[in-house]
Amino acid sequence: MSHANREDRRLAGRYEARERDWRNGAVVYQVLVDRFAPSDRLAAKRHLYPAPKRLRRWDERPRRGRYLDDLRLWSHEIDFWGGDLASLVARLDHVQRLGAEVLYLNPICEAYTNHKYDALDYAAVSPEYGTRDEVIALADELHRRGMRLVLDGVFNHMGGQSARFRREQAARSRAASPDDTAGPGTDEATDWFHFGPQYPAGHRSWWGAANLPELNLENPAVRAHLWGAPDSVVRGWLHDGIDGWRLDVAFDIGFVRLQELTDAAHAQKPGSLVVGEIPNYPAQWVPSVDGVMHFALRRVLLGMASGHLDGPTAARMIARIVADTDFEHLLKSWIYLDNHDTERLATAVPDERRRRVAQVLQFTLPGSPNLYYGSEVGMTGGADPGMRAPMRWDRVESGHAQLEWTRRLVALREHRALRVGDFRTLVSRELFAFERHTDRALDAVLVVANPSDRAVDEWLLVTDSKIMDLTLFEDLLGQVAPVAVNAAMLTLTVPAHTVLVLKPVPPQRARGDGYSNYKRVQ
């Protein structure tokens, strides 16, 4: 630190601490177990899919079904493709070769439907998938590979076919009978749900879906079961080896309860991750959770890629999010472009050039890029259930062009500034430009996005005092020739629908004579 200035001394240790925390900037890969890899155990487990459930062929596409009044759900919710934990483990090499560091599984708890957001028993694994011991073994295998495991926690509601809900529903019905004088129960052991004539289904359910009765989180016994007790759902799974939770509809759980849950997770496993599915503006939701799923950022990126937002407007929106939200939590937030609840990226943005604008920004903005299985090979899919088609392994085996592109994007995360660096926007008339930077000058990365339909000639002021004059910048994606900064200014042409990822070339390599003008600027 002999050449450290006052600012360097103030920042001492910041980036090293961020690098030690696996949650910062990690690449996340999302999997629906039923749809990820075909099982070789189908013959032995066909009995686990009794009618009206249907077991589909791997080459079939999901189609919207009809509403089943007796079950209070849609028929496509009980179409299965037969994937399980064993078949997932057999395909981990693919996930690791992509460069993913975190495997996130949609719910695996015992449930009636294929999506498993209707828990019957949080502690048990759905038998079509396997056993709790297999999840523990999966976590161990991921750890052996230097990876982590995050599960999906659905703690706002359970399934309408759960034994707990049916017992309480039956008890309420008996209490309402003229022949029953006991009256409804009011103790913690029974008041797990909300019942009453004000609800069309007779109970409060998530967004009116009768099969998803909401839990009474005001009941201390419910909170103890979910996260408070040492053997609770949240703490028990962390004890058994998982590394974190993605919380379904976390906004419905609220600030106070989320904070309780996050504190419980950290007490059980320091450094564990709690990410909330929160479409609201993120600023006030942290630190109730470690990070959010970045709904707002997704809208900005897709809006820019599809031509609805120009670059400078998108830049102002993102700068405001960064300014308002604690940055340490932004680094742990997940940047996603598609998932099990949205149409797939290749469907939302069919034009590949436009799509790549959003993808490059997904991997260069502060946060953790969240990849949805199959997007790395350009899978398409519209509204539910179209986006939940089985994985296209034929495209992996044939070396789909999108696969190599995805690997190149993931490789960008090897650059320190893109993983743990700070963020500042660069002034531009027509582009979206920003810098990711650390305390080391040559870590800097300039990202310059042109989402428009025409090439743009631009002058960019590089507001980084450590960037020495005449430093050469090269595009890490190889789209333009290297360009030098002159008096803190870059003049460059950015092609239409292109994002440049510019990195300083070390002077020893750029000059070839061993001279460095960075000798006293670290």
Coordinates of N, CA, C and O in Angstrom, one line a residue, residues 395-475:
R395 N -30.1 -30.2 -28.0 CA -29.4 -29.0 -28.3 C -28.0 -28.9 -27.6 O -27.1 -28.3 -28.2
V396 N -27.9 -29.4 -26.4 CA -26.7 -29.4 -25.7 C -25.7 -30.3 -26.5 O -24.5 -29.9 -26.7
E397 N -26.1 -31.5 -26.8 CA -25.3 -32.5 -27.5 C -24.8 -32.0 -28.9 O -23.7 -32.4 -29.3
S398 N -25.7 -31.2 -29.6 CA -25.3 -30.8 -30.9 C -24.5 -29.5 -30.9 O -24.1 -29.0 -31.9
G399 N -24.2 -28.9 -29.7 CA -23.4 -27.7 -29.6 C -24.1 -26.5 -30.1 O -23.6 -25.7 -30.9
H400 N -25.3 -26.2 -29.6 CA -26.1 -25.1 -30.0 C -25.3 -23.8 -29.9 O -24.6 -23.6 -28.9
A401 N -25.5 -22.9 -30.8 CA -24.7 -21.6 -30.8 C -24.9 -20.8 -29.5 O -23.9 -20.2 -29.0
Q402 N -26.1 -20.9 -29.0 CA -26.4 -20.1 -27.8 C -25.5 -20.6 -26.6 O -25.2 -19.8 -25.7
L403 N -25.2 -21.9 -26.6 CA -24.5 -22.5 -25.5 C -23.1 -21.9 -25.4 O -22.6 -21.5 -24.3
E404 N -22.4 -21.7 -26.5 CA -21.0 -21.1 -26.5 C -21.1 -19.7 -26.1 O -20.3 -19.1 -25.3
W405 N -22.2 -19.0 -26.6 CA -22.4 -17.6 -26.2 C -22.6 -17.4 -24.7 O -22.0 -16.5 -24.0
T406 N -23.4 -18.3 -24.1 CA -23.6 -18.3 -22.7 C -22.4 -18.5 -21.9 O -22.1 -17.8 -20.9
R407 N -21.5 -19.5 -22.3 CA -20.3 -19.7 -21.6 C -19.4 -18.5 -21.7 O -18.6 -18.2 -20.7
R408 N -19.4 -17.8 -22.8 CA -18.6 -16.5 -22.9 C -19.1 -15.5 -21.9 O -18.3 -14.8 -21.3
L409 N -20.4 -15.4 -21.8 CA -20.9 -14.4 -20.8 C -20.6 -14.8 -19.4 O -20.2 -13.9 -18.6
V410 N -20.7 -16.1 -19.1 CA -20.3 -16.5 -17.7 C -18.9 -16.3 -17.4 O -18.5 -15.9 -16.3
A411 N -18.0 -16.5 -18.5 CA -16.6 -16.2 -18.3 C -16.3 -14.8 -17.9 O -15.2 -14.5 -17.3
L412 N -17.1 -13.8 -18.3 CA -16.9 -12.4 -17.9 C -16.8 -12.3 -16.4 O -16.2 -11.3 -15.9
R413 N -17.5 -13.2 -15.7 CA -17.5 -13.0 -14.2 C -16.2 -13.3 -13.6 O -16.0 -13.1 -12.4
E414 N -15.2 -13.8 -14.4 CA -13.9 -14.0 -13.8 C -13.2 -12.6 -13.6 O -12.2 -12.6 -12.8
H415 N -13.7 -11.6 -14.2 CA -13.1 -10.3 -13.9 C -13.6 -9.7 -12.6 O -14.8 -9.6 -12.4
R416 N -12.7 -9.3 -11.8 CA -13.0 -9.0 -10.4 C -14.0 -7.8 -10.3 O -15.0 -7.9 -9.5
A417 N -13.9 -6.8 -11.1 CA -14.8 -5.7 -11.0 C -16.2 -6.1 -11.4 O -17.2 -5.5 -10.8
L418 N -16.4 -7.0 -12.3 CA -17.8 -7.4 -12.7 C -18.5 -8.2 -11.6 O -19.7 -8.3 -11.5
R419 N -17.7 -8.8 -10.7 CA -18.2 -9.7 -9.7 C -18.5 -8.9 -8.4 O -19.5 -9.0 -7.8
V420 N -17.5 -8.1 -8.0 CA -17.6 -7.4 -6.7 C -17.3 -5.9 -6.8 O -17.3 -5.2 -5.8
G421 N -17.2 -5.3 -8.0 CA -16.8 -3.9 -8.1 C -18.0 -3.0 -7.9 O -19.2 -3.4 -8.0
D422 N -17.7 -1.7 -7.6 CA -18.7 -0.7 -7.4 C -19.2 -0.3 -8.8 O -18.7 -0.7 -9.9
F423 N -20.2 0.6 -8.8 CA -20.9 1.0 -10.1 C -21.0 2.5 -10.2 O -21.3 3.2 -9.2
R424 N -20.7 3.0 -11.3 CA -21.0 4.4 -11.6 C -21.4 4.5 -13.1 O -20.8 3.9 -14.0
T425 N -22.3 5.4 -13.4 CA -22.7 5.6 -14.8 C -21.8 6.6 -15.4 O -21.1 7.4 -14.7
L426 N -21.7 6.5 -16.7 CA -20.9 7.4 -17.5 C -21.8 8.3 -18.3 O -22.8 7.8 -18.9
V427 N -21.5 9.5 -18.4 CA -22.4 10.5 -19.2 C -22.4 10.1 -20.7 O -21.3 10.0 -21.3
S428 N -23.6 10.0 -21.2 CA -23.7 9.7 -22.7 C -24.9 10.3 -23.2 O -26.0 10.4 -22.5
R429 N -24.9 10.8 -24.5 CA -26.0 11.4 -25.1 C -27.0 10.4 -25.5 O -28.3 10.6 -25.4
E430 N -26.6 9.2 -26.0 CA -27.5 8.3 -26.7 C -27.3 6.8 -26.2 O -28.1 6.0 -26.5
L431 N -26.3 6.6 -25.3 CA -26.0 5.2 -24.9 C -26.3 5.0 -23.5 O -26.5 5.9 -22.7
F432 N -26.3 3.7 -23.1 CA -26.3 3.4 -21.6 C -24.8 2.9 -21.3 O -24.4 1.8 -21.8
A433 N -24.1 3.7 -20.6 CA -22.7 3.4 -20.3 C -22.5 3.5 -18.8 O -23.0 4.4 -18.1
F434 N -21.6 2.6 -18.3 CA -21.3 2.6 -16.9 C -19.9 1.9 -16.7 O -19.4 1.3 -17.6
E435 N -19.4 2.1 -15.5 CA -18.1 1.5 -15.1 C -18.3 0.7 -13.9 O -19.0 1.1 -12.9
R436 N -17.7 -0.5 -13.9 CA -17.5 -1.3 -12.6 C -16.1 -1.2 -12.2 O -15.2 -1.4 -13.1
H437 N -15.8 -0.9 -11.0 CA -14.4 -0.6 -10.6 C -14.2 -1.0 -9.2 O -15.1 -1.2 -8.4
T438 N -12.9 -1.3 -8.9 CA -12.4 -1.6 -7.5 C -11.4 -0.6 -7.1 O -11.3 0.5 -7.6
D439 N -10.5 -1.0 -6.2 CA -9.4 -0.2 -5.7 C -8.2 -0.3 -6.6 O -7.2 0.3 -6.4
R440 N -8.3 -1.2 -7.6 CA -7.1 -1.5 -8.5 C -7.5 -1.0 -9.9 O -8.5 -1.3 -10.5
A441 N -6.6 -0.1 -10.4 CA -7.0 0.6 -11.6 C -7.3 -0.3 -12.8 O -8.3 -0.1 -13.5
L442 N -6.5 -1.3 -13.0 CA -6.6 -2.2 -14.2 C -7.7 -3.2 -14.0 O -8.0 -4.0 -14.9
D443 N -8.4 -3.2 -12.9 CA -9.6 -4.0 -12.7 C -10.8 -3.4 -13.5 O -11.8 -4.1 -13.7
A444 N -10.8 -2.1 -13.7 CA -11.9 -1.4 -14.3 C -12.5 -2.1 -15.5 O -11.7 -2.6 -16.4
V445 N -13.8 -2.0 -15.7 CA -14.5 -2.5 -16.9 C -15.5 -1.4 -17.2 O -16.3 -1.0 -16.4
L446 N -15.4 -1.0 -18.5 CA -16.4 0.0 -19.0 C -17.4 -0.8 -19.9 O -17.0 -1.5 -20.7
V447 N -18.7 -0.6 -19.6 CA -19.8 -1.3 -20.3 C -20.5 -0.2 -21.1 O -21.0 0.8 -20.5
V448 N -20.6 -0.4 -22.4 CA -21.2 0.6 -23.3 C -22.3 0.0 -24.1 O -21.9 -0.8 -25.0
A449 N -23.6 0.3 -23.9 CA -24.7 -0.4 -24.6 C -25.4 0.5 -25.6 O -25.7 1.6 -25.2
N450 N -25.6 0.0 -26.8 CA -26.3 0.7 -27.8 C -27.5 -0.1 -28.2 O -27.4 -1.0 -29.0
P451 N -28.7 0.1 -27.6 CA -29.9 -0.7 -27.9 C -30.6 -0.2 -29.1 O -31.6 -0.8 -29.5
S452 N -30.1 0.9 -29.8 CA -30.9 1.5 -30.9 C -30.6 0.7 -32.2 O -29.8 -0.2 -32.3
D453 N -31.3 1.1 -33.2 CA -31.3 0.5 -34.5 C -30.2 1.0 -35.4 O -30.0 0.6 -36.6
R454 N -29.4 1.9 -34.9 CA -28.3 2.4 -35.8 C -27.0 2.6 -35.0 O -27.0 2.6 -33.7
A455 N -25.9 2.6 -35.6 CA -24.6 2.7 -35.0 C -24.5 4.2 -34.4 O -25.1 5.1 -35.0
V456 N -23.8 4.3 -33.3 CA -23.7 5.6 -32.6 C -22.3 5.9 -32.4 O -21.5 5.1 -31.9
D457 N -21.9 7.1 -32.9 CA -20.6 7.7 -32.6 C -20.7 8.5 -31.3 O -21.5 9.4 -31.2
E458 N -19.8 8.2 -30.3 CA -20.0 8.8 -29.0 C -18.6 9.2 -28.4 O -17.6 8.6 -28.7
W459 N -18.7 10.3 -27.6 CA -17.6 10.7 -26.8 C -18.0 10.3 -25.3 O -19.1 10.8 -24.9
L460 N -17.2 9.6 -24.7 CA -17.5 9.2 -23.3 C -16.4 9.7 -22.3 O -15.2 9.5 -22.6
L461 N -16.9 10.4 -21.3 CA -15.9 10.9 -20.3 C -15.7 9.8 -19.3 O -16.7 9.3 -18.7
V462 N -14.5 9.3 -19.2 CA -14.1 8.2 -18.3 C -13.8 8.8 -16.9 O -12.7 9.4 -16.7
T463 N -14.7 8.8 -16.0 CA -14.5 9.5 -14.7 C -13.9 8.6 -13.7 O -14.3 8.4 -12.5
D464 N -12.7 8.0 -14.0 CA -11.9 7.2 -13.2 C -10.5 7.8 -13.1 O -9.8 7.7 -14.1
S465 N -10.2 8.4 -12.0 CA -8.9 9.1 -11.9 C -7.7 8.3 -12.0 O -6.6 8.8 -12.3
K466 N -7.9 7.0 -11.8 CA -6.7 6.1 -11.9 C -6.4 5.6 -13.3 O -5.4 5.0 -13.6
I467 N -7.3 5.8 -14.3 CA -7.1 5.4 -15.6 C -6.1 6.4 -16.3 O -6.4 7.6 -16.5
M468 N -4.9 5.9 -16.6 CA -3.9 6.8 -17.1 C -4.1 7.1 -18.6 O -4.7 6.4 -19.3
D469 N -3.6 8.3 -18.9 CA -3.8 8.8 -20.3 C -3.2 7.8 -21.3 O -2.1 7.2 -21.1
L470 N -3.9 7.6 -22.4 CA -3.5 6.8 -23.5 C -3.6 5.3 -23.2 O -3.1 4.4 -24.0
T471 N -4.3 4.9 -22.1 CA -4.5 3.5 -21.8 C -5.4 2.9 -23.0 O -6.4 3.5 -23.4
L472 N -5.0 1.8 -23.4 CA -5.8 1.1 -24.5 C -6.8 0.2 -23.8 O -6.6 -0.5 -22.9
F473 N -8.1 0.3 -24.4 CA -9.2 -0.6 -23.9 C -9.5 -1.6 -25.0 O -9.7 -1.2 -26.2
E474 N -9.7 -2.9 -24.7 CA -10.1 -3.9 -25.6 C -11.5 -4.4 -25.2 O -11.8 -4.5 -24.0
D475 N -12.3 -4.8 -26.2 CA -13.6 -5.4 -26.0 C -13.5 -6.9 -25.6 O -13.0 -7.6 -26.5

